[in-house]
XYZ file of C-alpha atoms in Angstrom:
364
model
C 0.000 0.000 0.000
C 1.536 3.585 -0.960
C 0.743 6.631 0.607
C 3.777 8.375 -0.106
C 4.180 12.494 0.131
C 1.189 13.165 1.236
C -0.923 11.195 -1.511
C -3.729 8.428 -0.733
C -3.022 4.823 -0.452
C -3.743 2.816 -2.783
C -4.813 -0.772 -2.187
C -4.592 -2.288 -6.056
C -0.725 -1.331 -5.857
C -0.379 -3.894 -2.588
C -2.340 -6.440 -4.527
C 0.137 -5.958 -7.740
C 2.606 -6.540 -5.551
C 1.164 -9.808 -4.189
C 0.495 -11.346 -7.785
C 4.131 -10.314 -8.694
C 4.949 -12.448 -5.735
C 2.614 -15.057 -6.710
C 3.179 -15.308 -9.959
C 7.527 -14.813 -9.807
C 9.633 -12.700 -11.163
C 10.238 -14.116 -14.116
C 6.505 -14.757 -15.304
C 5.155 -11.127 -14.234
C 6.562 -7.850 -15.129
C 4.673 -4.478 -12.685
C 4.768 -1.373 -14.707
C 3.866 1.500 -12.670
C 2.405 4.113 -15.794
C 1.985 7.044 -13.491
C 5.205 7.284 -12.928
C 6.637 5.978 -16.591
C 4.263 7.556 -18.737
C 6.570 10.854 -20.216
C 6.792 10.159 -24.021
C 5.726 7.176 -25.325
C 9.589 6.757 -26.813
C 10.643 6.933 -22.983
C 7.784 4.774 -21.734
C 8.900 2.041 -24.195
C 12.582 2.529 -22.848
C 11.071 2.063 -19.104
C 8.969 -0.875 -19.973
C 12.030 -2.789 -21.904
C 14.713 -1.816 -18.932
C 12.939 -3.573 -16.157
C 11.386 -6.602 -18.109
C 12.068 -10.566 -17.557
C 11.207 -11.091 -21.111
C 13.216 -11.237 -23.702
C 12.605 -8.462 -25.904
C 14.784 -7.256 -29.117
C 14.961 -4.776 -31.786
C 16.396 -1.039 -31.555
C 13.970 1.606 -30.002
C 12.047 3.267 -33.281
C 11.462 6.511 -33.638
C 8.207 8.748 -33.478
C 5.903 8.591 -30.792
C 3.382 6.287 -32.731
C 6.268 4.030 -33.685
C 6.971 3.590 -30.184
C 3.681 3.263 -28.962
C 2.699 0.349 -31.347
C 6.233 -1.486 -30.609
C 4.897 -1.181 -26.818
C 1.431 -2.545 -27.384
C 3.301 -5.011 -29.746
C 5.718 -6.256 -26.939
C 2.815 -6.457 -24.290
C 0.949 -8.365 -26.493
C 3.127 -11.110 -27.875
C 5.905 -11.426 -24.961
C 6.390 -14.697 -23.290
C 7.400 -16.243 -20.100
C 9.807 -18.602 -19.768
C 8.850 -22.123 -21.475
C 6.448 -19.968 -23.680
C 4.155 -19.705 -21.355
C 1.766 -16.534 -21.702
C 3.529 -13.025 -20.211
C 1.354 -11.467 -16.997
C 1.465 -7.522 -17.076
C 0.843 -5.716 -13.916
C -0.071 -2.070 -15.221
C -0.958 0.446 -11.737
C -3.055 3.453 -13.058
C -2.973 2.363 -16.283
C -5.338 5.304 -17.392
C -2.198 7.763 -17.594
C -1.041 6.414 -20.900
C -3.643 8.865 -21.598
C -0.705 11.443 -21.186
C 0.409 10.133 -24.711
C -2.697 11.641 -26.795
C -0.795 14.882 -27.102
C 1.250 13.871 -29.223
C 0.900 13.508 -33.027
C -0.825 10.448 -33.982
C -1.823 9.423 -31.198
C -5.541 10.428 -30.204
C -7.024 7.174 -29.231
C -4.460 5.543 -27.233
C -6.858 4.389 -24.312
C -8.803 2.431 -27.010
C -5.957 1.222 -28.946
C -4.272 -0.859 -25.982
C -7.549 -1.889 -24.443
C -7.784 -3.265 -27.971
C -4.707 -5.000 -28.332
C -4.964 -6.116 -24.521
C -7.988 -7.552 -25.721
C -7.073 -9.126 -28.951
C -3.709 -10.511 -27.213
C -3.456 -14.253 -25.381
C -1.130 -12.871 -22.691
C -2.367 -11.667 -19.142
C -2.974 -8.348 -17.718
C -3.906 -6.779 -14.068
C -4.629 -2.994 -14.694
C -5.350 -0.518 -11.886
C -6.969 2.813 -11.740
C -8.322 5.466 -8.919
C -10.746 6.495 -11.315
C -13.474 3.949 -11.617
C -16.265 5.818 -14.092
C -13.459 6.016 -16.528
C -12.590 2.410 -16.381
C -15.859 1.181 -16.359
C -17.026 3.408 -19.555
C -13.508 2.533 -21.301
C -13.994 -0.980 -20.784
C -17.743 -1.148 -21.567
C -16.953 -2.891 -25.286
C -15.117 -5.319 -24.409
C -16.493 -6.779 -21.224
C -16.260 -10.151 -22.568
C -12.184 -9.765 -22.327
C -12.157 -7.836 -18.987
C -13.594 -8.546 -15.206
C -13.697 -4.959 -13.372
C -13.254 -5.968 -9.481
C -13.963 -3.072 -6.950
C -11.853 -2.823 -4.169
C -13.811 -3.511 -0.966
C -13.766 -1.670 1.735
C -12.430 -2.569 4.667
C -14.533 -4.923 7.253
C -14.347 -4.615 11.193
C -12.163 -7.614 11.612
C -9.643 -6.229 9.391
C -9.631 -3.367 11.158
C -8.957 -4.813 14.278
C -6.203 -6.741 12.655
C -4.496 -2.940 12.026
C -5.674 -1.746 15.120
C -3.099 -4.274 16.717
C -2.977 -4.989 20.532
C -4.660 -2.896 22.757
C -5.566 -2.656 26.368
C -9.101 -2.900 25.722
C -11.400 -5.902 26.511
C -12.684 -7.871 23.685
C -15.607 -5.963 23.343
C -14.031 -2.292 23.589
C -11.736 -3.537 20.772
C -14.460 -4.680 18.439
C -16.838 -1.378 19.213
C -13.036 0.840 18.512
C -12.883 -1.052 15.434
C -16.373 -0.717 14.622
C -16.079 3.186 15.026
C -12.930 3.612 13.751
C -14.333 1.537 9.972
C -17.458 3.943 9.968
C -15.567 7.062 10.412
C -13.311 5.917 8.013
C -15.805 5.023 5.801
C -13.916 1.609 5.257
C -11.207 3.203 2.908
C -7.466 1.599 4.111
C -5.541 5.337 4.357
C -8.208 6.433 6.452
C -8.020 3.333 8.651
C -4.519 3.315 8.789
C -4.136 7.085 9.733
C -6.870 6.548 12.603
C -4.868 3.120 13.639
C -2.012 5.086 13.872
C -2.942 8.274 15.631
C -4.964 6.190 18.264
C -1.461 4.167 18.734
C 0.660 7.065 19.119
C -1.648 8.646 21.864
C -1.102 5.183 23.577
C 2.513 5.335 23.594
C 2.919 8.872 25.055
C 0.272 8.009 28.030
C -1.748 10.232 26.987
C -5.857 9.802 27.812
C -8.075 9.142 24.609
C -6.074 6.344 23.400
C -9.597 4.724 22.226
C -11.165 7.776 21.578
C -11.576 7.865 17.607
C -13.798 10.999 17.350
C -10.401 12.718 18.820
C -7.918 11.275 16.714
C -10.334 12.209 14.355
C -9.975 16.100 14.901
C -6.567 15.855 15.390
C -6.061 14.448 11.832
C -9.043 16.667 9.981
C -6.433 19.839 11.482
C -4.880 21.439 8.672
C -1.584 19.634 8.799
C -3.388 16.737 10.099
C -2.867 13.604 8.249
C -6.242 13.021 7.175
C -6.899 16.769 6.082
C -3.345 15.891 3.551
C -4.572 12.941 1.890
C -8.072 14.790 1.357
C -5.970 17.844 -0.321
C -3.868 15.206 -2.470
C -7.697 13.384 -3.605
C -9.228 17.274 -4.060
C -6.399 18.552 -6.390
C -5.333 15.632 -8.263
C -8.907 14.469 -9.069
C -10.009 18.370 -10.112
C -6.758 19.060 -12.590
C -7.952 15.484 -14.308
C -11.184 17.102 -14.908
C -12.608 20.095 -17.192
C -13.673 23.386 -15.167
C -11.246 23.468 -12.484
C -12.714 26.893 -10.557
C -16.724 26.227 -11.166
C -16.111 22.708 -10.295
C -14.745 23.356 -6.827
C -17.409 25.773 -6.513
C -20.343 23.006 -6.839
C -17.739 20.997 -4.494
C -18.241 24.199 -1.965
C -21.839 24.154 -2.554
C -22.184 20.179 -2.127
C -20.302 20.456 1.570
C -22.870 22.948 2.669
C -26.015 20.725 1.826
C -25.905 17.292 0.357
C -27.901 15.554 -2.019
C -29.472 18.146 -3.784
C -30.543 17.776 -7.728
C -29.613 19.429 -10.771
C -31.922 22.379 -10.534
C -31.007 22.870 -7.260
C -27.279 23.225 -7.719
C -27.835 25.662 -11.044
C -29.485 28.125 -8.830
C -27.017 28.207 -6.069
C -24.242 28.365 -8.948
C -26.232 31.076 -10.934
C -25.261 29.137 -13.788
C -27.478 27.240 -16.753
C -29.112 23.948 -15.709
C -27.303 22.215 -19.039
C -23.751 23.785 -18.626
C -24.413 22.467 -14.418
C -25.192 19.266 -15.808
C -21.499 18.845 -17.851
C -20.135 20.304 -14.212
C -21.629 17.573 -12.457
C -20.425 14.965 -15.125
C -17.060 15.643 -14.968
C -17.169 15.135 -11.089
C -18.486 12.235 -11.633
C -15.544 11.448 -14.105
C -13.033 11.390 -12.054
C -15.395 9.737 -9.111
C -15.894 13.199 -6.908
C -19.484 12.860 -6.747
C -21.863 10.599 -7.063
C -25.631 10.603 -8.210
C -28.285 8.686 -6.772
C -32.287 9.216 -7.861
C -30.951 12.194 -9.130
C -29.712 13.985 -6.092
C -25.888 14.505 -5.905
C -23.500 13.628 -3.203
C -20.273 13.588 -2.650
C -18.685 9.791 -3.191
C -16.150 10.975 0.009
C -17.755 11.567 2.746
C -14.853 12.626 4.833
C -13.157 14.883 1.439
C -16.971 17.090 2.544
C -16.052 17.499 5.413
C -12.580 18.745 4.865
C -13.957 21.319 1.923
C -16.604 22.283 4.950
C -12.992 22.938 7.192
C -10.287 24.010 5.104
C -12.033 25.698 1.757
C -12.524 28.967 3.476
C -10.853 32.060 3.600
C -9.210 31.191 7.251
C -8.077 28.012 8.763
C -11.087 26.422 11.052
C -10.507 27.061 15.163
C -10.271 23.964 17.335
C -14.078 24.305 18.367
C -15.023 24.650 14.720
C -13.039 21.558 13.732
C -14.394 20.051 16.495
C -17.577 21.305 15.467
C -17.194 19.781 12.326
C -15.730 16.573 13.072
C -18.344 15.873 15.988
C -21.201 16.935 13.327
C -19.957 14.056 10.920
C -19.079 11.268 13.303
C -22.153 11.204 15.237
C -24.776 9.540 12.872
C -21.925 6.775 12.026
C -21.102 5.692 15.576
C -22.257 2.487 16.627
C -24.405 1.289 19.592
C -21.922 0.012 22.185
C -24.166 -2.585 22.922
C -25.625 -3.366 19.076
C -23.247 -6.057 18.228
C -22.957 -3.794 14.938
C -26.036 -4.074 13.772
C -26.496 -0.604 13.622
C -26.696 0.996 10.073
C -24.315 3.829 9.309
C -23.447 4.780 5.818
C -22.303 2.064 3.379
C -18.485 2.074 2.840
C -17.576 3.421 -1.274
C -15.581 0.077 -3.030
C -12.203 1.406 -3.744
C -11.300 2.307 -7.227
C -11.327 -0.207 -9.861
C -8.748 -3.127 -10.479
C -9.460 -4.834 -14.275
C -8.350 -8.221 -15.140
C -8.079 -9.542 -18.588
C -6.912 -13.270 -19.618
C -7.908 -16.813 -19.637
C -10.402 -17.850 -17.201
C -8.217 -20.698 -15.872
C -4.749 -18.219 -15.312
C -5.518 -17.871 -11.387
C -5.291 -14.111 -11.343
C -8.644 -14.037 -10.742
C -8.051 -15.568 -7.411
C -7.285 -13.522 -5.146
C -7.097 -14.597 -1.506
């Protein structure tokens, strides 16, 4: 799991990691696109450096050259005994990067295509689930889109480690600490951390999640960072940076309103509101049920609610805040978790494409 410089975790990169394992060395090759995707001339160079495979030929030139001899390698390399190649592409959507360059306008579609057409076997990740799932919609024959889950109580009690709570006080922490977390592992983990730390120095509240909470929603709490890192990186992927955080603004003061609703507060037309709202819902910002919008966060509102103001919250406001959130989500200490709080969001998207029988599907 990453969650490196500030940015969110991302569960499909630990499970990459354990297929790698699984699979050897020498049968799977990871390619992490994000941070190999330049020009497609370097991204070829990147992909050959680090492979098990044998590859050969000098590096053509152009960036459409190089782009085919990469979808040309992925698609006809083989593991050793000629046994069919495994590809482990994380955020595979940033080849995406390449369609600024001449020739290339349909990259997405071209090596979904060839992935498709090709008898070798492929993991690709993404963050951004709409995109996958509309990218992939023609050839969902080829591909199985698996959602992340989110996390349960008993593997949050497995990061919660040892504590000196009883058996019950450690399954109602865990309980609280999943529902304020909304199940999503960087959330969890921060909590599980914070809670830990308070233990260590002595300090009272060492079970107290709602706390921890506050601590980490502070501006350079660790919480309120990986909520920046989501609210930036997700808006500069999408169209309308400045009226898009403003429907963001006008989402964290009142949920789940519709269409109309949202054009009047944004005193803008109801159709250019609607292509707003679509492009938040692009890169997985918001999310529309029976019409009414929300945002597909729960815990990003409540940071735009704290920190997307002209002056940093005071402790009683982000106490405010924080209590104003985790209230409805807390479970009965006496419910045996029965009680409902809001569903957990799956994580983003991890696709699979190859034979049926390869195993990859299997994952423990």
């Amino acid at each position: 799991m990453r969650s490196g410089a500030g940015g969110p975790a991302r569960p499909p990169t630990t499970v990459l990691r354990q297929l790698r394992d699984r699979f050897g060395r020498v049968a799977a090759q990871p390619i992490d696109v994000e941070r190999t995707a330049t020009t497609p001339e370097r991204f070829l160079k990147a992909v050959l450096a680090q492979t098990p495979f044998p590859a050969s030929g000098s590096a053509p030139a152009g960036a459409r050259a190089a782009f085919d001899a990469t979808l040309d390698f992925l698609g006809q390399a083989k593991a050793p005994g000629g046994e069919p190649a495994v590809f482990l592409l994380d955020e595979f959507l940033e080849l995406r990067t390449f369609e600024s360059f001449p020739g290339l306008r349909r990259v997405l579609h071209d090596f979904i295509a060839a992935l498709a057409a090709s008898g070798n076997r492929f993991v690709l990740t993404s963050r951004y689930t709409a995109r996958t799932l509309r990218l992939l919609r023609d050839h969902s024959s080829r591909f199985e889109v698996i959602q992340m889950p989110p996390l349960t109580v008993e593997d949050t009690l497995d990061i919660l480690g040892p504590t000196s709570h009883d058996a019950g006080d450690a399954d109602y922490l865990a309980r609280t600490v999943v529902a304020l977390a909304d199940g999503r592992p960087a959330y969890v983990r921060a909590l599980a951390d914070e809670l830990q730390a308070i233990r260590e120095h002595g300090g009272p509240g060492g079970g107290d999640a709602i706390s921890a909470l506050a601590s980490l929603m502070a501006a350079d709490g660790r919480i309120a960072q990986l909520c920046f890192f989501c609210y930036e990186l997700r808006l500069h992927r999408a169209r309308g940076y400045g009226a898009l955080k403003a429907i963001l603004e006008i989402l964290a003061e009142d949920e789940g309103l519709t269409l109309t609703e949202i054009s009047q507060r944004l005193q803008r037309t109801p159709g250019s509101t609607k292509d707003y709202l679509s492009w938040l819902e692009d890169v997985d910002l918001v999310t529309s049920r029976q019409k009414r919008y929300s945002y597909t966060d729960p815990l990003l509102r409540v940071w735009v609610r704290l920190h997307c103001r002209a002056t940093a919250p005071t402790e009683d406001e982000l106490a405010r805040e924080v209590h104003r959130y985790a209230l409805p989500r807390l479970p009965h200490a006496d419910d045996g978790g029965s009680t409902p709080t809001p569903a957990p969001q799956p994580e983003p998207a991890l696709a699979m494409a190859g034979a049926p029988a390869s195993g990859i599907i299997e994952i423990d």
